[in-house]
Amino acid sequence: MNKGNPGGVPPSGSVAPLSLAMQQLFVRAITSREPIDATAEAARIFRELPLLGRTVDEIRREIVAAAIARGIPIQL
């Protein structure tokens, strides 16, 4: 475990932009009634927010988990 980052919790500065990006993604998915392409969206978020300190795969997993929790269809 990293002493500067107990529990592996990301710095608060990286959580807000990712949360906002995912919220916008879910709103678009709900209004368009199209499934989320989790891989493409994770790559887009990774390109747009490169300083998050997360990999594309980590972002994709978060998108998939959050979409499932909200009942939003996803495309893997």
Tab-separated table of C-alpha atoms in Angstrom:
chain	number	residue	atom	x	y	z
A	1	MET	CA	0.000	0.000	0.000
A	2	ASN	CA	1.243	3.465	-0.832
A	3	LYS	CA	1.772	5.640	2.252
A	4	GLY	CA	0.880	8.775	0.310
A	5	ASN	CA	-2.350	7.227	-0.937
A	6	PRO	CA	-3.879	5.075	1.822
A	7	GLY	CA	-6.246	2.392	0.603
A	8	GLY	CA	-5.511	3.163	-3.030
A	9	VAL	CA	-8.138	5.902	-3.033
A	10	PRO	CA	-7.559	8.242	-5.988
A	11	PRO	CA	-6.820	11.895	-5.238
A	12	SER	CA	-10.000	13.950	-4.973
A	13	GLY	CA	-8.968	16.066	-7.960
A	14	SER	CA	-9.262	13.029	-10.258
A	15	VAL	CA	-12.631	11.833	-8.992
A	16	ALA	CA	-14.677	14.905	-9.916
A	17	PRO	CA	-13.771	15.028	-13.641
A	18	LEU	CA	-14.352	11.287	-14.031
A	19	SER	CA	-17.681	11.473	-12.202
A	20	LEU	CA	-18.790	14.345	-14.401
A	21	ALA	CA	-17.710	12.547	-17.574
A	22	MET	CA	-19.572	9.405	-16.535
A	23	GLN	CA	-22.678	11.378	-15.570
A	24	GLN	CA	-22.703	13.026	-19.001
A	25	LEU	CA	-22.188	9.637	-20.631
A	26	PHE	CA	-25.163	8.138	-18.764
A	27	VAL	CA	-27.414	11.088	-19.598
A	28	ARG	CA	-26.539	10.703	-23.301
A	29	ALA	CA	-27.184	6.948	-23.139
A	30	ILE	CA	-30.547	7.390	-21.426
A	31	THR	CA	-31.757	10.099	-23.800
A	32	SER	CA	-30.569	8.315	-26.945
A	33	ARG	CA	-31.757	4.888	-25.727
A	34	GLU	CA	-28.590	3.380	-27.206
A	35	PRO	CA	-26.304	1.025	-25.292
A	36	ILE	CA	-23.010	2.424	-24.075
A	37	ASP	CA	-19.954	1.179	-25.967
A	38	ALA	CA	-17.861	0.806	-22.812
A	39	THR	CA	-14.531	0.277	-24.584
A	40	ALA	CA	-14.905	3.273	-26.917
A	41	GLU	CA	-16.162	5.545	-24.156
A	42	ALA	CA	-13.333	4.533	-21.821
A	43	ALA	CA	-10.819	5.340	-24.561
A	44	ARG	CA	-12.497	8.708	-25.165
A	45	ILE	CA	-12.460	9.602	-21.454
A	46	PHE	CA	-8.821	8.486	-21.235
A	47	ARG	CA	-7.900	10.805	-24.137
A	48	GLU	CA	-9.906	13.738	-22.788
A	49	LEU	CA	-8.780	13.361	-19.154
A	50	PRO	CA	-5.221	11.997	-19.391
A	51	LEU	CA	-4.196	13.107	-15.904
A	52	LEU	CA	-6.586	10.800	-14.068
A	53	GLY	CA	-3.849	8.270	-13.387
A	54	ARG	CA	-6.053	5.381	-14.515
A	55	THR	CA	-5.782	2.989	-17.410
A	56	VAL	CA	-8.394	2.606	-20.132
A	57	ASP	CA	-9.281	-0.802	-18.682
A	58	GLU	CA	-9.850	0.641	-15.196
A	59	ILE	CA	-12.106	3.352	-16.616
A	60	ARG	CA	-13.997	0.761	-18.701
A	61	ARG	CA	-14.597	-1.382	-15.609
A	62	GLU	CA	-15.974	1.643	-13.752
A	63	ILE	CA	-18.278	2.488	-16.655
A	64	VAL	CA	-19.552	-1.099	-16.858
A	65	ALA	CA	-20.150	-1.365	-13.099
A	66	ALA	CA	-21.917	1.997	-12.890
A	67	ALA	CA	-24.045	1.303	-15.968
A	68	ILE	CA	-25.122	-2.090	-14.627
A	69	ALA	CA	-25.972	-0.521	-11.267
A	70	ARG	CA	-28.174	2.027	-13.040
A	71	GLY	CA	-29.772	-0.447	-15.449
A	72	ILE	CA	-28.234	1.202	-18.514
A	73	PRO	CA	-27.489	-1.198	-21.388
A	74	ILE	CA	-23.846	-1.607	-22.310
A	75	GLN	CA	-21.944	-2.970	-25.250
A	76	LEU	CA	-18.632	-4.602	-24.423
